[in-house]
Amino acid sequence: MAAVAQETLASFSPQQIPQSSRWGLTHLPSVPQRQIRHRASPGKLRNSSPFVRAWQKNDHVPPEPPVNIESGPGKLVTRGDAAVARLQKLQCAGTPAGGASPLPLESIPRRQRRDRKLKLWNKYRISNIPSLIFLDATTGKVVCRNGLLVIRDDPEGLEFPWGPKPFREVIAGPLLRNNGQSLESSSLEGSHVGVYFSAHWCPPCRSLTRVLVESYRKIKEAGQKFEIIFVSADRSEDSFKQYFSEMPWLAVPYTDEARRSRLNRLYGIQGIPTLIVLDPQGEVITRQGRVEVLNDADCREFPWHPKPVLELSDSNAVQLNEGPCLVLFVDSEDDGESEAAKQLIQPIAEKIIAKYKAKEEEAPLLFFVAGEDDMTDSLRDYTNLPEAAPLLTILDMSARAKYVMDVEEITPAIVEAFVNDFLAEKLKPEPI
């Protein structure tokens, strides 16, 4: 028990899903074309909506069903129940012989549950449940994002406190090509690496793989040192072999389940497909390799260092659901308006990103510029925003909240004050 007590656990149960969790965003009332201003009736879904289509096209699929039911004599056990049982077993492992039974896990007081729950949900970018995150109780820093795999793979707590290991150490061992050739992981030295979590049974994965094969070919033809490692979430070795036969890159052997699990743990994988791009030293460049590949068909921006401000598009709209997002709506029919808006926001975005990077934390906001297109129209309709442009907003989908700054002229000072007030919780939210 003492060992486990040294860590703080952030756990989310099925009963704690916000009403607008990532699954709920497939139900967006929206309008296909800007000239039609009649909103859908409450609760109605127009499946032709470009925002809905973009969400479905870009949705991540959990590597396992969100709630996996195991049958037992006279009972049903969810993955959440199993996780609690394993945690209590670990507590027992740290209790002296003959000591007390494991303590119950602490929870947020009911009267504080909604607000604190949503803050935790956003802070740790939770996308499916159950999720278990281990934190260092002294510093508050994340030790491991994929605690469910940790307690499954190390039920006795022998590797406690489960801190992250270097990529080179985790990947060490033989890697395969689809012709059966085996290479040592040391062959990756000096290369950028894409770690590709995917599975044949997952339709978005198969779609991305087709695009990724072309991107891989273009990067290699350009003389860049780049390799991809496929980490399978397939349900059988036959499925793995069938899927891997379509791929020109390397893979962790399907039979090496321990290494595949360690890679999932290292990067806190919550859904597939996911493409993590690493620099030659094994440090993460971007976790959004999937979005970058879809946005950069010619791979001109490889290795895809993150941009402080993104232009909202079909392929990156899924990121609106990862946490609060500052979105500046502009009239893109005016030449140069979108670029000018990005330049206006960028210094503030860079400042916020640098501040949190120094604390080894993810920035609490993503930054977007939205022009005039079907995607933007659908987003405006869903969030019930006015048609004004420019329009400065912060959208928090998980909390179903929006913050709107509707002024004639938007300046860097206005943006910075708006962001600072949001982070200090001084702004009053409006419901979405």
Short mmCIF file of C-alpha atoms in Angstrom, two decimals:
data_model
loop_
_atom_site.label_atom_id
_atom_site.label_comp_id
_atom_site.label_asym_id
_atom_site.label_seq_id
_atom_site.Cartn_x
_atom_site.Cartn_y
_atom_site.Cartn_z
CA MET A 1 0.00 0.00 0.00
CA ALA A 2 2.83 2.40 0.81
CA ALA A 3 4.26 2.02 -2.67
CA VAL A 4 1.01 2.91 -4.35
CA ALA A 5 0.42 5.75 -1.88
CA GLN A 6 3.54 7.49 -3.18
CA GLU A 7 1.74 8.16 -6.44
CA THR A 8 -1.43 10.12 -7.11
CA LEU A 9 -3.98 8.33 -9.28
CA ALA A 10 -6.23 10.16 -11.74
CA SER A 11 -8.89 7.64 -12.70
CA PHE A 12 -12.07 8.07 -14.74
CA SER A 13 -15.00 5.69 -14.45
CA PRO A 14 -17.87 5.18 -16.93
CA GLN A 15 -20.17 7.19 -14.67
CA GLN A 16 -17.90 10.22 -15.06
CA ILE A 17 -18.09 10.72 -18.82
CA PRO A 18 -18.99 14.33 -19.65
CA GLN A 19 -22.18 14.54 -21.71
CA SER A 20 -20.17 15.95 -24.61
CA SER A 21 -17.42 13.34 -24.53
CA ARG A 22 -15.74 12.64 -27.85
CA TRP A 23 -18.44 10.09 -28.67
CA GLY A 24 -21.15 12.75 -28.35
CA LEU A 25 -19.67 14.94 -31.04
CA THR A 26 -21.06 12.69 -33.76
CA HIS A 27 -24.44 14.16 -32.88
CA LEU A 28 -24.01 17.74 -34.05
CA PRO A 29 -27.00 19.66 -35.39
CA SER A 30 -25.54 21.54 -38.33
CA VAL A 31 -26.20 23.01 -41.75
CA PRO A 32 -24.46 21.87 -44.96
CA GLN A 33 -24.36 25.29 -46.66
CA ARG A 34 -23.91 28.80 -45.32
CA GLN A 35 -26.80 30.30 -47.30
CA ILE A 36 -29.25 28.02 -45.42
CA ARG A 37 -29.50 29.53 -41.98
CA HIS A 38 -32.31 27.38 -40.53
CA ARG A 39 -30.84 25.36 -37.72
CA ALA A 40 -31.72 21.72 -37.23
CA SER A 41 -34.24 20.98 -34.51
CA PRO A 42 -32.74 20.20 -31.11
CA GLY A 43 -31.41 16.67 -31.01
CA LYS A 44 -31.61 16.20 -34.78
CA LEU A 45 -28.60 15.16 -36.79
CA ARG A 46 -27.98 15.98 -40.43
CA ASN A 47 -25.55 13.25 -41.38
CA SER A 48 -24.43 15.17 -44.46
CA SER A 49 -22.90 17.84 -42.25
CA PRO A 50 -19.26 18.42 -43.20
CA PHE A 51 -18.37 18.79 -39.50
CA VAL A 52 -19.96 15.43 -38.69
CA ARG A 53 -18.28 13.80 -41.69
CA ALA A 54 -14.91 15.20 -40.67
CA TRP A 55 -15.33 13.92 -37.12
CA GLN A 56 -16.28 10.43 -38.35
CA LYS A 57 -13.41 10.39 -40.83
CA ASN A 58 -10.87 11.41 -38.21
CA ASP A 59 -12.22 9.55 -35.20
CA HIS A 60 -9.79 7.51 -33.14
CA VAL A 61 -10.91 4.00 -32.29
CA PRO A 62 -10.00 2.68 -28.83
CA PRO A 63 -7.52 -0.21 -29.16
CA GLU A 64 -10.07 -2.20 -27.14
CA PRO A 65 -13.81 -1.56 -26.63
CA PRO A 66 -14.28 1.25 -24.06
CA VAL A 67 -16.12 -1.10 -21.71
CA ASN A 68 -15.16 -4.75 -21.98
CA ILE A 69 -17.47 -7.09 -20.12
CA GLU A 70 -16.03 -10.26 -18.60
CA SER A 71 -18.60 -12.85 -17.57
CA GLY A 72 -18.34 -14.46 -14.18
CA PRO A 73 -20.48 -16.66 -11.99
CA GLY A 74 -23.55 -14.55 -11.34
CA LYS A 75 -21.88 -11.22 -12.19
CA LEU A 76 -20.57 -8.94 -14.89
CA VAL A 77 -17.17 -7.30 -14.49
CA THR A 78 -16.20 -4.20 -16.49
CA ARG A 79 -12.65 -3.17 -17.32
CA GLY A 80 -13.09 -0.39 -14.74
CA ASP A 81 -13.97 -2.91 -12.04
CA ALA A 82 -10.98 -5.04 -13.01
CA ALA A 83 -8.68 -1.99 -12.79
CA VAL A 84 -9.90 -1.19 -9.26
CA ALA A 85 -9.34 -4.80 -8.21
CA ARG A 86 -5.78 -4.73 -9.55
CA LEU A 87 -5.03 -1.46 -7.77
CA GLN A 88 -6.26 -2.91 -4.49
CA LYS A 89 -4.07 -5.97 -5.08
CA LEU A 90 -1.08 -3.64 -5.53
CA GLN A 91 -1.99 -1.90 -2.28
CA CYS A 92 -1.99 -5.30 -0.57
CA ALA A 93 1.45 -6.02 -2.04
CA GLY A 94 2.74 -2.97 -0.16
CA THR A 95 1.00 -3.86 3.12
CA PRO A 96 3.00 -5.72 5.80
CA ALA A 97 1.95 -9.31 6.42
CA GLY A 98 -1.13 -9.35 8.59
CA GLY A 99 -1.72 -5.65 7.96
CA ALA A 100 -4.99 -3.93 7.23
CA SER A 101 -6.99 -4.53 4.10
CA PRO A 102 -6.40 -2.14 1.17
CA LEU A 103 -7.83 1.34 1.53
CA PRO A 104 -10.69 2.34 -0.78
CA LEU A 105 -9.68 4.61 -3.64
CA GLU A 106 -10.38 8.27 -2.95
CA SER A 107 -12.80 10.17 -5.16
CA ILE A 108 -13.82 13.74 -5.84
CA PRO A 109 -16.57 14.96 -3.46
CA ARG A 110 -19.94 14.77 -5.20
CA ARG A 111 -20.68 18.50 -4.90
CA GLN A 112 -17.38 19.33 -6.67
CA ARG A 113 -17.51 16.47 -9.15
CA ARG A 114 -18.64 18.13 -12.38
CA ASP A 115 -16.25 21.12 -12.39
CA ARG A 116 -13.19 19.26 -11.13
CA LYS A 117 -13.92 16.25 -13.31
CA LEU A 118 -13.99 18.36 -16.47
CA LYS A 119 -10.77 20.13 -15.51
CA LEU A 120 -9.04 16.78 -15.05
CA TRP A 121 -10.58 15.48 -18.27
CA ASN A 122 -9.16 18.44 -20.20
CA LYS A 123 -5.82 18.58 -18.40
CA TYR A 124 -4.98 14.96 -19.21
CA ARG A 125 -6.71 14.91 -22.63
CA ILE A 126 -8.86 11.88 -21.79
CA SER A 127 -10.51 10.40 -24.88
CA ASN A 128 -11.93 7.11 -23.62
CA ILE A 129 -12.67 5.31 -20.39
CA PRO A 130 -11.69 3.70 -18.15
CA SER A 131 -8.43 5.67 -18.05
CA LEU A 132 -5.81 5.52 -15.30
CA ILE A 133 -2.99 8.07 -15.06
CA PHE A 134 -0.11 7.91 -12.58
CA LEU A 135 1.28 11.21 -11.27
CA ASP A 136 4.27 12.07 -9.14
CA ALA A 137 2.62 13.27 -5.93
CA THR A 138 5.49 15.70 -5.23
CA THR A 139 5.75 17.45 -8.58
CA GLY A 140 2.33 16.69 -10.09
CA LYS A 141 4.02 15.55 -13.32
CA VAL A 142 2.67 12.62 -15.29
CA VAL A 143 4.59 9.40 -14.67
CA CYS A 144 2.50 7.18 -16.94
CA ARG A 145 -0.58 7.90 -19.07
CA ASN A 146 -1.59 4.31 -19.68
CA GLY A 147 -1.98 2.95 -16.17
CA LEU A 148 -4.40 0.23 -17.22
CA LEU A 149 -1.67 -1.47 -19.22
CA VAL A 150 0.79 -0.98 -16.37
CA ILE A 151 -1.30 -2.78 -13.78
CA ARG A 152 -2.16 -5.49 -16.29
CA ASP A 153 1.47 -6.11 -17.28
CA ASP A 154 2.97 -5.63 -13.80
CA PRO A 155 0.32 -6.86 -11.35
CA GLU A 156 2.86 -7.29 -8.53
CA GLY A 157 4.27 -3.77 -8.90
CA LEU A 158 7.79 -5.01 -9.50
CA GLU A 159 8.56 -2.10 -11.90
CA PHE A 160 7.05 0.55 -9.64
CA PRO A 161 6.98 3.60 -9.99
CA TRP A 162 6.61 2.91 -13.73
CA GLY A 163 8.37 6.03 -15.00
CA PRO A 164 8.97 6.54 -18.74
CA LYS A 165 11.98 4.89 -20.33
CA PRO A 166 13.96 6.11 -23.36
CA PHE A 167 12.61 5.02 -26.75
CA ARG A 168 15.87 3.22 -27.58
CA GLU A 169 15.48 1.07 -24.48
CA VAL A 170 11.82 0.26 -25.09
CA ILE A 171 12.24 -0.57 -28.79
CA ALA A 172 15.40 -2.66 -28.29
CA GLY A 173 15.16 -6.00 -30.09
CA PRO A 174 14.52 -7.40 -33.56
CA LEU A 175 12.19 -5.67 -36.02
CA LEU A 176 10.58 -7.29 -39.05
CA ARG A 177 10.00 -6.48 -42.70
CA ASN A 178 7.02 -8.04 -44.46
CA ASN A 179 9.35 -10.30 -46.48
CA GLY A 180 10.45 -11.98 -43.25
CA GLN A 181 13.78 -10.14 -43.01
CA SER A 182 14.80 -9.26 -39.45
CA LEU A 183 16.74 -6.13 -38.46
CA GLU A 184 18.05 -4.98 -35.11
CA SER A 185 16.57 -1.79 -33.66
CA SER A 186 20.06 -0.27 -33.74
CA SER A 187 19.51 0.19 -37.50
CA LEU A 188 17.22 3.14 -36.60
CA GLU A 189 20.11 5.28 -35.36
CA GLY A 190 20.33 8.65 -37.09
CA SER A 191 16.80 8.39 -38.52
CA HIS A 192 13.54 10.12 -37.84
CA VAL A 193 11.07 7.46 -36.73
CA GLY A 194 7.30 7.19 -36.99
CA VAL A 195 5.76 4.85 -34.42
CA TYR A 196 2.50 3.71 -36.00
CA PHE A 197 -0.22 2.23 -33.78
CA SER A 198 -2.83 0.62 -36.02
CA ALA A 199 -4.92 -2.50 -36.71
CA HIS A 200 -6.53 -4.16 -39.71
CA TRP A 201 -9.98 -4.34 -38.07
CA CYS A 202 -10.07 -0.52 -37.71
CA PRO A 203 -11.46 1.25 -40.86
CA PRO A 204 -9.80 4.65 -40.13
CA CYS A 205 -6.50 2.77 -39.75
CA ARG A 206 -6.75 1.15 -43.17
CA SER A 207 -7.61 4.51 -44.76
CA LEU A 208 -4.62 6.20 -43.14
CA THR A 209 -2.27 3.35 -44.06
CA ARG A 210 -2.98 3.88 -47.76
CA VAL A 211 -2.05 7.56 -47.46
CA LEU A 212 0.93 6.83 -45.22
CA VAL A 213 2.43 4.38 -47.73
CA GLU A 214 2.58 7.20 -50.30
CA SER A 215 4.01 9.67 -47.77
CA TYR A 216 6.68 7.16 -46.73
CA ARG A 217 7.67 6.62 -50.37
CA LYS A 218 7.94 10.37 -51.04
CA ILE A 219 10.06 11.01 -47.95
CA LYS A 220 12.43 8.16 -48.80
CA GLU A 221 12.72 9.29 -52.43
CA ALA A 222 13.63 12.77 -51.19
CA GLY A 223 16.67 11.22 -49.49
CA GLN A 224 15.42 11.71 -45.92
CA LYS A 225 16.41 9.19 -43.24
CA PHE A 226 13.01 8.05 -42.06
CA GLU A 227 11.59 4.77 -40.85
CA ILE A 228 8.18 3.70 -39.58
CA ILE A 229 7.59 1.01 -36.99
CA PHE A 230 4.18 -0.67 -37.01
CA VAL A 231 2.88 -1.53 -33.53
CA SER A 232 -0.08 -3.80 -34.11
CA ALA A 233 -3.36 -3.85 -32.22
CA ASP A 234 -4.66 -6.72 -34.37
CA ARG A 235 -6.58 -9.51 -32.72
CA SER A 236 -4.69 -12.38 -34.32
CA GLU A 237 -1.32 -13.04 -35.91
CA ASP A 238 -3.02 -13.88 -39.23
CA SER A 239 -4.68 -10.44 -39.28
CA PHE A 240 -1.34 -8.85 -38.43
CA LYS A 241 0.41 -10.65 -41.30
CA GLN A 242 -2.34 -9.74 -43.78
CA TYR A 243 -2.24 -6.06 -42.79
CA PHE A 244 1.56 -5.88 -42.55
CA SER A 245 1.88 -7.28 -46.09
CA GLU A 246 0.58 -3.87 -47.32
CA MET A 247 3.30 -1.94 -45.49
CA PRO A 248 6.83 -1.18 -46.79
CA TRP A 249 8.25 -0.39 -43.34
CA LEU A 250 9.23 -2.24 -40.16
CA ALA A 251 7.12 -3.82 -37.42
CA VAL A 252 7.48 -5.08 -33.89
CA PRO A 253 6.89 -8.86 -34.09
CA TYR A 254 3.30 -9.69 -33.23
CA THR A 255 4.48 -12.38 -30.83
CA ASP A 256 6.42 -9.77 -28.82
CA GLU A 257 3.36 -8.64 -26.89
CA ALA A 258 5.44 -7.25 -24.02
CA ARG A 259 7.29 -4.81 -26.29
CA ARG A 260 4.09 -3.75 -28.05
CA SER A 261 2.51 -3.10 -24.66
CA ARG A 262 5.53 -1.10 -23.44
CA LEU A 263 5.33 1.15 -26.52
CA ASN A 264 1.62 1.72 -25.88
CA ARG A 265 2.47 2.61 -22.29
CA LEU A 266 5.36 4.89 -23.27
CA TYR A 267 3.16 7.09 -25.46
CA GLY A 268 -0.13 6.73 -23.54
CA ILE A 269 -2.02 5.48 -26.59
CA GLN A 270 -5.77 5.88 -26.11
CA GLY A 271 -6.94 5.35 -29.68
CA ILE A 272 -5.88 4.18 -33.12
CA PRO A 273 -4.68 5.08 -35.65
CA THR A 274 -1.96 7.11 -33.97
CA LEU A 275 1.34 8.13 -35.56
CA ILE A 276 4.03 9.47 -33.21
CA VAL A 277 6.96 11.14 -35.01
CA LEU A 278 10.35 11.09 -33.26
CA ASP A 279 13.60 12.93 -33.96
CA PRO A 280 16.88 10.99 -34.39
CA GLN A 281 17.46 11.20 -30.62
CA GLY A 282 14.14 9.48 -29.92
CA GLU A 283 12.38 12.60 -28.63
CA VAL A 284 8.79 13.28 -29.69
CA ILE A 285 8.38 15.86 -32.46
CA THR A 286 4.62 15.45 -32.78
CA ARG A 287 1.87 13.17 -31.57
CA GLN A 288 -0.30 14.40 -34.43
CA GLY A 289 1.48 12.58 -37.23
CA ARG A 290 -1.84 11.40 -38.56
CA VAL A 291 -3.14 14.95 -39.02
CA GLU A 292 0.18 16.09 -40.52
CA VAL A 293 0.23 13.29 -43.10
CA LEU A 294 -3.33 14.09 -44.18
CA ASN A 295 -2.64 17.85 -44.34
CA ASP A 296 0.73 17.62 -46.13
CA ALA A 297 0.28 15.22 -49.03
CA ASP A 298 3.61 16.23 -50.61
CA CYS A 299 5.48 15.92 -47.28
CA ARG A 300 7.08 19.34 -47.80
CA GLU A 301 6.94 20.11 -44.07
CA PHE A 302 8.40 16.79 -42.88
CA PRO A 303 9.27 16.05 -40.03
CA TRP A 304 6.23 18.10 -39.09
CA HIS A 305 7.34 20.20 -36.15
CA PRO A 306 4.17 21.48 -34.45
CA LYS A 307 2.79 24.85 -35.51
CA PRO A 308 1.65 27.18 -32.74
CA VAL A 309 -1.46 28.15 -34.76
CA LEU A 310 -3.38 25.85 -37.10
CA GLU A 311 -5.81 26.68 -39.87
CA LEU A 312 -9.00 24.72 -39.17
CA SER A 313 -9.57 21.97 -41.74
CA ASP A 314 -11.42 18.69 -42.20
CA SER A 315 -8.35 16.71 -41.17
CA ASN A 316 -7.49 18.57 -37.94
CA ALA A 317 -11.03 19.35 -36.70
CA VAL A 318 -10.82 16.30 -34.44
CA GLN A 319 -8.34 18.25 -32.28
CA LEU A 320 -11.17 20.58 -31.24
CA ASN A 321 -12.23 17.78 -28.91
CA GLU A 322 -8.88 17.36 -27.16
CA GLY A 323 -9.44 20.30 -24.83
CA PRO A 324 -10.20 24.03 -24.83
CA CYS A 325 -9.35 25.70 -28.16
CA LEU A 326 -8.97 29.35 -29.06
CA VAL A 327 -10.60 29.80 -32.48
CA LEU A 328 -10.37 33.12 -34.34
CA PHE A 329 -13.02 33.24 -37.07
CA VAL A 330 -12.11 35.46 -40.03
CA ASP A 331 -13.49 36.37 -43.44
CA SER A 332 -11.13 34.37 -45.65
CA GLU A 333 -12.65 35.87 -48.80
CA ASP A 334 -10.46 38.85 -47.96
CA ASP A 335 -7.02 38.01 -49.41
CA GLY A 336 -4.44 37.48 -46.71
CA GLU A 337 -6.94 37.64 -43.84
CA SER A 338 -6.23 34.11 -42.57
CA GLU A 339 -2.46 34.60 -42.69
CA ALA A 340 -2.72 37.96 -40.92
CA ALA A 341 -4.88 36.35 -38.23
CA LYS A 342 -2.30 33.61 -37.69
CA GLN A 343 0.46 36.18 -37.37
CA LEU A 344 -1.63 38.09 -34.82
CA ILE A 345 -2.22 35.01 -32.61
CA GLN A 346 1.15 33.35 -33.02
CA PRO A 347 3.21 35.35 -30.46
CA ILE A 348 0.59 34.69 -27.77
CA ALA A 349 0.40 30.99 -28.68
CA GLU A 350 4.19 30.64 -28.63
CA LYS A 351 4.35 32.33 -25.24
CA ILE A 352 1.75 29.98 -23.71
CA ILE A 353 3.33 26.87 -25.27
CA ALA A 354 6.83 27.85 -24.05
CA LYS A 355 5.56 28.57 -20.54
CA TYR A 356 4.01 25.12 -20.14
CA LYS A 357 6.80 23.32 -21.95
CA ALA A 358 9.21 24.70 -19.35
CA LYS A 359 7.03 23.00 -16.73
CA GLU A 360 7.00 19.81 -18.83
CA GLU A 361 3.24 20.15 -19.26
CA GLU A 362 1.00 20.30 -22.29
CA ALA A 363 -0.36 23.73 -23.15
CA PRO A 364 -3.91 24.22 -21.81
CA LEU A 365 -5.10 25.68 -25.13
CA LEU A 366 -4.85 24.83 -28.82
CA PHE A 367 -4.94 27.74 -31.29
CA PHE A 368 -6.86 27.84 -34.58
CA VAL A 369 -7.84 30.28 -37.31
CA ALA A 370 -11.12 29.42 -39.09
CA GLY A 371 -12.00 30.80 -42.51
CA GLU A 372 -15.15 30.60 -44.63
CA ASP A 373 -16.01 27.01 -45.56
CA ASP A 374 -18.46 24.21 -44.78
CA MET A 375 -16.45 23.07 -41.80
CA THR A 376 -16.52 26.52 -40.21
CA ASP A 377 -20.22 26.95 -40.97
CA SER A 378 -21.03 23.67 -39.24
CA LEU A 379 -18.93 24.62 -36.23
CA ARG A 380 -20.63 28.01 -35.95
CA ASP A 381 -24.05 26.37 -36.16
CA TYR A 382 -23.28 23.69 -33.60
CA THR A 383 -21.88 26.21 -31.11
CA ASN A 384 -24.52 28.83 -31.98
CA LEU A 385 -21.99 31.56 -32.68
CA PRO A 386 -22.86 34.87 -34.35
CA GLU A 387 -21.90 35.42 -37.99
CA ALA A 388 -19.48 38.22 -37.13
CA ALA A 389 -15.95 38.21 -38.53
CA PRO A 390 -13.47 38.61 -37.01
CA LEU A 391 -14.80 36.76 -33.96
CA LEU A 392 -12.56 35.62 -31.11
CA THR A 393 -13.71 32.54 -29.18
CA ILE A 394 -12.58 29.80 -26.84
CA LEU A 395 -14.50 26.56 -27.33
CA ASP A 396 -14.47 23.81 -24.72
CA MET A 397 -16.38 20.89 -26.22
CA SER A 398 -16.06 18.54 -23.25
CA ALA A 399 -17.52 21.16 -20.89
CA ARG A 400 -20.08 22.22 -23.53
CA ALA A 401 -18.93 25.79 -22.93
CA LYS A 402 -17.90 28.74 -25.08
CA TYR A 403 -16.33 32.13 -24.39
CA VAL A 404 -16.89 34.85 -26.97
CA MET A 405 -15.13 38.18 -27.56
CA ASP A 406 -17.17 40.03 -30.22
CA VAL A 407 -15.39 43.33 -30.91
CA GLU A 408 -14.89 45.48 -34.00
CA GLU A 409 -11.10 45.12 -34.02
CA ILE A 410 -9.01 42.33 -32.56
CA THR A 411 -5.49 43.26 -31.44
CA PRO A 412 -2.69 41.21 -29.83
CA ALA A 413 -3.43 42.92 -26.52
CA ILE A 414 -7.09 41.88 -26.69
CA VAL A 415 -6.16 38.26 -27.52
CA GLU A 416 -3.60 38.07 -24.72
CA ALA A 417 -6.01 39.53 -22.15
CA PHE A 418 -8.74 37.13 -23.30
CA VAL A 419 -6.42 34.12 -22.96
CA ASN A 420 -5.08 35.22 -19.57
CA ASP A 421 -8.59 35.80 -18.20
CA PHE A 422 -9.63 32.34 -19.42
CA LEU A 423 -6.64 30.66 -17.78
CA ALA A 424 -7.34 32.57 -14.56
CA GLU A 425 -10.99 31.42 -14.72
CA LYS A 426 -12.25 35.00 -14.82
CA LEU A 427 -14.48 34.52 -17.88
CA LYS A 428 -18.12 33.46 -17.60
CA PRO A 429 -18.92 30.56 -19.93
CA GLU A 430 -21.94 30.40 -22.20
CA PRO A 431 -23.48 26.98 -22.85
CA ILE A 432 -23.00 25.22 -26.17
#
